[in-house]
Structures are given as structure tokens and as C-alpha cells.
Short mmCIF file of C-alpha atoms in Angstrom, two decimals:
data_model
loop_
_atom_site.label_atom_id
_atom_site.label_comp_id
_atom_site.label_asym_id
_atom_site.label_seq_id
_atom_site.Cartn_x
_atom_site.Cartn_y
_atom_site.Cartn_z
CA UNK C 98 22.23 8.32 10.02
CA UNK C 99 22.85 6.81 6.40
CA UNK C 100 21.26 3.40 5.93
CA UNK C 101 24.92 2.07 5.70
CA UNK C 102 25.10 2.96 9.09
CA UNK C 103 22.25 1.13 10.49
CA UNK C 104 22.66 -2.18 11.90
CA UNK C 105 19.59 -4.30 12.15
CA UNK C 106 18.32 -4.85 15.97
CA UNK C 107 16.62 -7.68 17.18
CA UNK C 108 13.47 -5.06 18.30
CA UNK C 109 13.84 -3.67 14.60
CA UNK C 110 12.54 -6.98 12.82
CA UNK C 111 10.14 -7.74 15.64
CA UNK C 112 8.90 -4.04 14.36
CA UNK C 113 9.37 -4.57 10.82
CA UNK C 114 7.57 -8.07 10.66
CA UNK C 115 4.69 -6.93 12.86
CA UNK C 116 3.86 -3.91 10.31
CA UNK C 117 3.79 -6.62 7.35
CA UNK C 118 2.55 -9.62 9.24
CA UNK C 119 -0.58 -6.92 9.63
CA UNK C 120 -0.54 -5.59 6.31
CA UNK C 121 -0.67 -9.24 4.98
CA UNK C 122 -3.75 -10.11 7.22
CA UNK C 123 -5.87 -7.43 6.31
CA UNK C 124 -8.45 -9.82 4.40
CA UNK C 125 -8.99 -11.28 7.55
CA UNK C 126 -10.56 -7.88 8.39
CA UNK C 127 -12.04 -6.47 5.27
CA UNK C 128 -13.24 -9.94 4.42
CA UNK C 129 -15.79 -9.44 7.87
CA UNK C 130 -16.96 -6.02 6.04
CA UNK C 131 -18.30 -7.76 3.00
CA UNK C 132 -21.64 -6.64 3.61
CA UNK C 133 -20.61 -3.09 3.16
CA UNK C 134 -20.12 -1.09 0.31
CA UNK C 135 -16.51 -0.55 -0.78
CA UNK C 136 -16.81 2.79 -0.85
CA UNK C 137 -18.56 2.90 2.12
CA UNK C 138 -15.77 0.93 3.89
CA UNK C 139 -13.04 3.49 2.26
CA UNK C 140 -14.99 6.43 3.76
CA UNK C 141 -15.02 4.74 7.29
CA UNK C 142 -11.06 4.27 7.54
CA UNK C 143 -10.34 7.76 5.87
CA UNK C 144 -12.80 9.00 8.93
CA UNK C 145 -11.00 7.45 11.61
CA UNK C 146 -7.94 7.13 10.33
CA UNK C 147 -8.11 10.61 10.51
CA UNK C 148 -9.64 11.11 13.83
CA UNK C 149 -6.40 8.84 15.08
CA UNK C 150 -3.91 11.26 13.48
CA UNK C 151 -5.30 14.61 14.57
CA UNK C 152 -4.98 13.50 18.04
CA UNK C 153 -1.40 12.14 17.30
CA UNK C 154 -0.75 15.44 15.27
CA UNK C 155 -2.04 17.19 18.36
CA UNK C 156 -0.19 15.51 20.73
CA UNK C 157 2.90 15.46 19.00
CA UNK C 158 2.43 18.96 18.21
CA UNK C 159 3.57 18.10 14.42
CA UNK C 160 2.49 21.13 12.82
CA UNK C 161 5.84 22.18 11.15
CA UNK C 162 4.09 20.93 7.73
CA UNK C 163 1.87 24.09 7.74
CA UNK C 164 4.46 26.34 7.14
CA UNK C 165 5.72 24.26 4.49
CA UNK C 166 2.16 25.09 2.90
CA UNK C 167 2.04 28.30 3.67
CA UNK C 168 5.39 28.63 1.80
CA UNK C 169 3.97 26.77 -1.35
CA UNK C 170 0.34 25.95 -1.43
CA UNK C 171 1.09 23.80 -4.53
CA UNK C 172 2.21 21.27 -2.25
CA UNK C 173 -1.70 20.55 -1.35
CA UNK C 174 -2.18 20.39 -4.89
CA UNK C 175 0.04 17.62 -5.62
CA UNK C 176 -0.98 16.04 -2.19
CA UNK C 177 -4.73 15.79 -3.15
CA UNK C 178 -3.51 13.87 -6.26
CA UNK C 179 -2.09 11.41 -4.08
CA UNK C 180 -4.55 11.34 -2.02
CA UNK C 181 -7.07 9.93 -4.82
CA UNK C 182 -4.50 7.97 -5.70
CA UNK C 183 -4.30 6.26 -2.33
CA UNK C 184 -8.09 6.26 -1.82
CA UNK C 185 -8.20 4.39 -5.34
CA UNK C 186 -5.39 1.81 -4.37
CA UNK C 187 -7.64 1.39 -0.91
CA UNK C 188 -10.86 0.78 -2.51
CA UNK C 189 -9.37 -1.80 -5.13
CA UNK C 190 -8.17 -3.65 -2.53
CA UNK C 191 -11.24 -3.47 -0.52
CA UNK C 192 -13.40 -4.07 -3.44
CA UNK C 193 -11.30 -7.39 -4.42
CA UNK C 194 -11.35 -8.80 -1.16
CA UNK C 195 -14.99 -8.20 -0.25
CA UNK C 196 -15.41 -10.12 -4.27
CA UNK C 197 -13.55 -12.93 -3.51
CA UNK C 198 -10.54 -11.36 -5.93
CA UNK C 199 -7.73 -11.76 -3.18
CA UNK C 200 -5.61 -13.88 -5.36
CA UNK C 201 -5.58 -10.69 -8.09
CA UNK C 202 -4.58 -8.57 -5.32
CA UNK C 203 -1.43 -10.44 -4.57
CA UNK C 204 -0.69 -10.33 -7.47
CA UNK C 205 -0.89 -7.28 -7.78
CA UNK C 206 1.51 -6.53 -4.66
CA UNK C 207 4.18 -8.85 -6.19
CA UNK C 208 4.38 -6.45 -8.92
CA UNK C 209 4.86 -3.71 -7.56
CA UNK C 210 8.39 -3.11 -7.04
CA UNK C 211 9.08 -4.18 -10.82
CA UNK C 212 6.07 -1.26 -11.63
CA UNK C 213 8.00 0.94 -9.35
CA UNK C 214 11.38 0.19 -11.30
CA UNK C 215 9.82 0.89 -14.50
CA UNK C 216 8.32 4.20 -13.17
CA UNK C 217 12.04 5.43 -12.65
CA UNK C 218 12.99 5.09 -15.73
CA UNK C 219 9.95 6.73 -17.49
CA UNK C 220 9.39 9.71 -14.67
CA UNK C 221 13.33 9.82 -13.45
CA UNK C 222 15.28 8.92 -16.51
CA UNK C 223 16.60 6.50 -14.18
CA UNK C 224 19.08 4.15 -16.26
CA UNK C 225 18.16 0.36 -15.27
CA UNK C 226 20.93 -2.26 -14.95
CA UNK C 227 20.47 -5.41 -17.19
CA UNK C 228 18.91 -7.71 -14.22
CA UNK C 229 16.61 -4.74 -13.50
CA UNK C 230 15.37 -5.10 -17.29
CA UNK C 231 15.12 -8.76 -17.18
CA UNK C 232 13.01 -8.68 -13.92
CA UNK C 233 10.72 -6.02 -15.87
CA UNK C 234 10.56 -7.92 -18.73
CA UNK C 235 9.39 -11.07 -16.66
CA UNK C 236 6.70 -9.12 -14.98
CA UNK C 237 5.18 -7.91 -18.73
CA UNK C 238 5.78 -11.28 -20.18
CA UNK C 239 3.12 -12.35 -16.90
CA UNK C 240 0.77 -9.58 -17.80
CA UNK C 241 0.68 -10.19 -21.32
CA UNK C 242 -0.10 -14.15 -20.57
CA UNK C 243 -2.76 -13.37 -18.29
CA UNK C 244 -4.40 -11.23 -20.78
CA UNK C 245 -4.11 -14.29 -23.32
CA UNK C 246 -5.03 -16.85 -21.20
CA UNK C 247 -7.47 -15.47 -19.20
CA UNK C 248 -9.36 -13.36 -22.17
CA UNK C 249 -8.34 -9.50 -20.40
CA UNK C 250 -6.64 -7.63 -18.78
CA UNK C 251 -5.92 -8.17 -14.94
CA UNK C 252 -7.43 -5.17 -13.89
CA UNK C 253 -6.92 -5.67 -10.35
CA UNK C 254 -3.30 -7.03 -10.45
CA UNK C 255 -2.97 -3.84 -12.44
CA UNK C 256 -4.55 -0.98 -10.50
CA UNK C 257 -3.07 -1.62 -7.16
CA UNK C 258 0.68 -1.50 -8.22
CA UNK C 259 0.38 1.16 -10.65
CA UNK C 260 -1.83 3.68 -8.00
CA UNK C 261 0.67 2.94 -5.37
CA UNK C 262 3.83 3.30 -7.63
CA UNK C 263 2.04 7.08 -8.93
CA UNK C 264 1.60 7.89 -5.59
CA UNK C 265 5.38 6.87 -4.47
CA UNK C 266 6.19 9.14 -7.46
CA UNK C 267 4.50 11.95 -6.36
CA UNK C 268 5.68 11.35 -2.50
CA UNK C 269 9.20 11.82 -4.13
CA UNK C 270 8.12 15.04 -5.19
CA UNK C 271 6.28 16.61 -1.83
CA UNK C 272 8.47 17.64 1.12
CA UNK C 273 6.07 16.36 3.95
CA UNK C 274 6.92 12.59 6.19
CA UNK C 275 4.70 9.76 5.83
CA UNK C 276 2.63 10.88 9.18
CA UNK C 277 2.40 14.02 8.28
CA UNK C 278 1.90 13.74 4.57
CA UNK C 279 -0.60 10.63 5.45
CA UNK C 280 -2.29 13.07 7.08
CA UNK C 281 -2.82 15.79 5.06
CA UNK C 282 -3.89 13.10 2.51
CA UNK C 283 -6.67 12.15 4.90
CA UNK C 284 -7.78 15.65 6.10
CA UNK C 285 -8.37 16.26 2.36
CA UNK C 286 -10.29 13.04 1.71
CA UNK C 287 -12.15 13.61 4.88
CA UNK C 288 -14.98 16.49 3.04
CA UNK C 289 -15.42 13.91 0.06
CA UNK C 290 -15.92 11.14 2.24
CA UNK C 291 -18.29 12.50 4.55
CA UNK C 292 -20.50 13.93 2.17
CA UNK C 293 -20.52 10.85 0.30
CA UNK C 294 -21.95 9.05 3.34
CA UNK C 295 -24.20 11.48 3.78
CA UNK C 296 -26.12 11.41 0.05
CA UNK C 297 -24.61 7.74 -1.12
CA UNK C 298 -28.55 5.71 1.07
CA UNK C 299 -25.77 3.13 2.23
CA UNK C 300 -26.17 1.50 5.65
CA UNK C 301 -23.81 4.86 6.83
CA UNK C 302 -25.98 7.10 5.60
CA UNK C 303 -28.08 6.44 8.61
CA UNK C 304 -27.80 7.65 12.25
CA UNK C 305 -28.74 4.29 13.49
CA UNK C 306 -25.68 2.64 12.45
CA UNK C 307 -23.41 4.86 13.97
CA UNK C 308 -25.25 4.41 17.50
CA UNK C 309 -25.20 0.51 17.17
CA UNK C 310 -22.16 -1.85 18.26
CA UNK C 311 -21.35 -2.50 14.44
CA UNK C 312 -19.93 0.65 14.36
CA UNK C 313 -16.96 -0.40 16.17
CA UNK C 314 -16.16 -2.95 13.23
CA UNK C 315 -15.90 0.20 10.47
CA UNK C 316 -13.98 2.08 13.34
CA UNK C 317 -11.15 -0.40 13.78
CA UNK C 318 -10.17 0.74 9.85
CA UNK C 319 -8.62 3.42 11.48
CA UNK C 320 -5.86 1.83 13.96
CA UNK C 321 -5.73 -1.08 11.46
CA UNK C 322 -4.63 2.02 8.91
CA UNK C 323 -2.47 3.33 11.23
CA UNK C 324 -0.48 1.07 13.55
CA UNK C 325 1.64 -0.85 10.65
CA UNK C 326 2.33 2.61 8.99
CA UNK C 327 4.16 3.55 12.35
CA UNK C 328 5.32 0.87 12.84
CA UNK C 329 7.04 0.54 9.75
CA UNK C 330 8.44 3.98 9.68
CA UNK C 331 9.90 3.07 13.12
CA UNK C 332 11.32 -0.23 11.41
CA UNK C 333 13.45 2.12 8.98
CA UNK C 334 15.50 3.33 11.38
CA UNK C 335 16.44 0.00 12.97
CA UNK C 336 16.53 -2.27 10.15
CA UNK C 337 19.16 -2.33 7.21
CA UNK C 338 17.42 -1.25 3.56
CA UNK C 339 18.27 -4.65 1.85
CA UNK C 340 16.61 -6.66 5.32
CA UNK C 341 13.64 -4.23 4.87
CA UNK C 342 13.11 -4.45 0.78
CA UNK C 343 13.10 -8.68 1.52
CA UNK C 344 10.63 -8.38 4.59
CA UNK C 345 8.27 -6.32 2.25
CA UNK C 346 7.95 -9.64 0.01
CA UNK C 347 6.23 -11.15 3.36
CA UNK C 348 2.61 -9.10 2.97
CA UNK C 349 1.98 -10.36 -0.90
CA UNK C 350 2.81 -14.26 0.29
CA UNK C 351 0.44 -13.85 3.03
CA UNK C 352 -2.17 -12.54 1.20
CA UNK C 353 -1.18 -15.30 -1.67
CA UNK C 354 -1.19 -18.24 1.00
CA UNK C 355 -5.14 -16.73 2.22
CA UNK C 356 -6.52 -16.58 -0.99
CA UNK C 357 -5.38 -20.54 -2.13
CA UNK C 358 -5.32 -21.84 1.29
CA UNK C 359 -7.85 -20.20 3.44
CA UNK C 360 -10.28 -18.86 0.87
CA UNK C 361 -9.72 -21.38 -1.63
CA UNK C 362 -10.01 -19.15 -4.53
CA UNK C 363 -8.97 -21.66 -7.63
CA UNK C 364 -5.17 -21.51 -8.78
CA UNK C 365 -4.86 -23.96 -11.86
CA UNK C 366 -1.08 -24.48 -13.74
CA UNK C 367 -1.87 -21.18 -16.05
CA UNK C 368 -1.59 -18.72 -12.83
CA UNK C 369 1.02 -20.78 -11.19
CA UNK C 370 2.78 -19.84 -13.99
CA UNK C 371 2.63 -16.55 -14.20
CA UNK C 372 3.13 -16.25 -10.25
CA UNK C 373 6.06 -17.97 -11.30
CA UNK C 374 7.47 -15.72 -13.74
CA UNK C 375 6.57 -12.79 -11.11
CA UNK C 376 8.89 -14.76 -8.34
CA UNK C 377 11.66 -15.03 -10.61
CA UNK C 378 11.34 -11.64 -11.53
CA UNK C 379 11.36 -11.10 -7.91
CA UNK C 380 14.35 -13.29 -7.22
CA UNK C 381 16.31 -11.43 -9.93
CA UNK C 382 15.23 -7.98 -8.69
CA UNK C 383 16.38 -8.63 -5.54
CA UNK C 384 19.95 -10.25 -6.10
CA UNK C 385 20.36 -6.75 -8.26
CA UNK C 386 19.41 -4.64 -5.29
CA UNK C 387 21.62 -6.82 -2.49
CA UNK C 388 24.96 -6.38 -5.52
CA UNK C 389 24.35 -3.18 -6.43
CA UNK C 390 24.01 -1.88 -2.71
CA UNK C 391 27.28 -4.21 -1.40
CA UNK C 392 29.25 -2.21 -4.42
CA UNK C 393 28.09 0.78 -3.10
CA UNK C 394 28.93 -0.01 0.35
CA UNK C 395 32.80 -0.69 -0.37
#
């Protein structure tokens, strides 16, 4: 079914919001693991994230992806890129909540869509539409003041849009679903991972850990990975595109609202500003997307 076809359900945005009500709480949880090293915590949800898909992959019997490899093994190629890719969006994230950099992080979700806009038209030769420039050129105008004002560049705010945007690109490319190329992903992480725990002298690197009741805390990284993902992908077939696209904005405000209101990480007029000028890049991106797809629809 085409998403013209789809009519948004009441169970669709119960769906949909759950998956980015979660997303947006995940400080909440990573904050708890800020005794951990990030890397540490990275290698803990690729473990049992992937421990959680092979028995979904098992159950489901969803092994029609191996014959895709079989057919071109360059696809695992291009699918360990992304995974790195995703392991290095992960492990910013992790690494700026556990260092009190949530506020950077949001950020750095609000610009995402205008990074992935810009990717089509470098990687796609996509043509943008005039309110698709103007939203891009809002979201450079906020980089370049934050590197003025604040003395650098936003490395944070930077790193998590452009790894996830690199990876979308390369998702575009790769014939496999998001379960089962999410799991591929992991399977090939999974090697790196655990011999990283194994030579890294963290608290993992020790037997006793994994026999205590802290363990449990690393293990819920993997149904905290998981769960929203499905859920989401679930959401896409109930839930009209444009609906969707708006929902998405929810996780980045969530996150925004922890960092100034919970956390109480400092906001001064300088960063309100440049929020700002991400919002109304935002606003503008959006009112393209809901015309363009309307014209489209007739």
C-alpha cells in the first residue's frame, strides 16, 4: 500500500508516539550508566541488542536476507560501513549524555532532517525547492554562529546528524529492512565489541560484573534498542508520512526540555538563538514537505 493510501489509526499514533516518547527519554537511562565507559556502554547494547534479534530472527524465521548475501557479498561490505556509522552516532550520544552535553545532542537531532536534505542533493543530485534551501541555509547560518560565539565547532551537534544522515544514505543503497539490516549491523559489531570488553580493563572486562545484579542495568540497552525500532516500523504502516515526519520532531524537544529543565544544563540568549534559527528552519522544512506532498496527492 502507497503512503497515499494509508489513513492514520488511532492505534497507529499510540504506536508512533510510544517509539519517540522512548527515543526522547533515553537520557533518563544512559544518564544512570554514567559510571561506565561509553564505549563500554555501546558494547553492552550491541551485545544484547543482538541477543534480542537472533531470537526474533529465529523465531520469525527471517532469514531471506542470506540469500540476498549470498547473491552479492558486497552488501556486507557496505553494511559494516553503516554499522560503524551507527556505533559512532550511539557512542556520541552516549558519551554526551553521560558528560552532561544533552543540550548539544538535541541539537544535534533538530538538524538532522535539514543534514539529510543537503545529503540529497550532494549524494542524489536531488534538486531542492527554494524553502528547502532556505531551511538549509538557516541551519548553516546556526552552525556558523555557534562556532563564533562559542569559540568551535559544535562537535556534538555535528556528529550525530551527519553519522545518521551517512548511514540513511547508505540504507538507501542496501536491499535488507530495518530488522533485518539492524541486525546484520549488530552481528557484525558483535566480534569488535566483545573483544573490546575483553582487553579494554573496564568494569566489563571482569567476570564479576556480569554475575552481579548491575548487569541487568547494561542489559536493558538491548530492549531499550529494540522496542521503539519496532515499534516505529509498525507505526509506518498505520500512520500517514506527513503525521509521521511531524511526530519525529517530538524526540529532539524531549531531549531539549531534559537538558534545560531537568538537568539544568545553562541555555543563555546566544543558544536560544540559534535553537531558534534551527525551529524556523524546521517550521519552513516542514510546510515544504506538507505542499509539496498535497501537490503530489491531487
Amino acid at each position: 500500500m502507497s503512503q497515499q493510501g494509508i489513513a492514520t489509526t488511532p492505534k497507529g499514533l499510540i504506536i508512533a508516539l510510544t517509539a519517540f516518547l522512548i527515543w526522547g527519554n533515553f537520557p533518563l537511562y544512559f544518564k544512570l550508566l554514567s559510571g561506565y565507559n561509553a564505549v563500554e556502554i555501546i558494547a553492552h547494547r550491541v551485545i544484547w541488542t543482538f541477543l534480542l534479534l537472533l531470537g526474533l530472527m529465529v523465531v520469525a524465521r527471517r532469514w531471506v536476507w542470506v540469500a540476498k548475501v549470498k547473491q552479492n557479498p558486497k552488501w556486507l561490505v557496505l553494511t559494516f560501513v553503516a554499522a560503524l556509522l551507527i556505533g559512532t552516532n550511539w557512542l556520541v550520544y552516549v558519551w554526551a549524555v553521560t558528560h552532561n552535553q544533552v543540550l548539544e545532542a538535541s541539537l544535534g537531532y533538530f538538524i538532522h532532517p535539514l543534514v539529510g536534505v543537503a545529503l540529497s542533493m550532494l549524494v542524489f543530485k536531488e534538486k531542492l525547492r527554494i524553502l528547502q534551501k532556505i531551511a538549509v541555509s538557516l541551519a548553516l547560518l546556526a552552525v556558523a554562529m555557534q562556532i563564533i560565539w562559542l569559540g568551535g565547532l559544535p562537535w556534538v551537534s555535528l556528529a550525530l546528524p551527519l553519522s545518521f544522515a551517512f548511514y540513511g544514505v547508505i540504507q538507501r543503497y542496501t536491499p535488507f529492512d530495518a530488522v533485518d539490516g539492524l541486525f546484520i549491523e549488530i552481528a557484525l559489531l558483535m566480534p569488535l565489541c566483545v573483544l573490546w570488553l575483553c582487553f579494554a580493563g573496564v568494569a566489563s572486562s571482569s567476570l564479576s560484573l556480569w554475575v552481579s545484579s548491575e548487569i541487568w542495568l547494561l542489559a536493558l540497552a538491548g530492549p531499550i534498542t529494540l522496542v521503539p525500532l519496532l515499534l516505529y516500523n509498525i507505526s509506518t504502516k498505520l500512520v500517514q508520512f506527513n503525521t509521521l515526519s511531524f511526530l519525529n520532531y517530538l524526540t529532539p524537544s524531549i531531549v531539549f526540555l531534559l537538558a534545560v529543565f531537568y538537568y539544568h544544563e545553562p541555555i543563555d540568549g546566544q543558544r536560544l538563538m540559534i535553537f531558534g534559527l534551527i525551529w524556523a528552519g524546521l517550521a519552513i522544512f516542514s510546510m515544504d514537505m506538507v505542499k509539496h506532498r498535497k501537490r503530489a496527492a491531487q
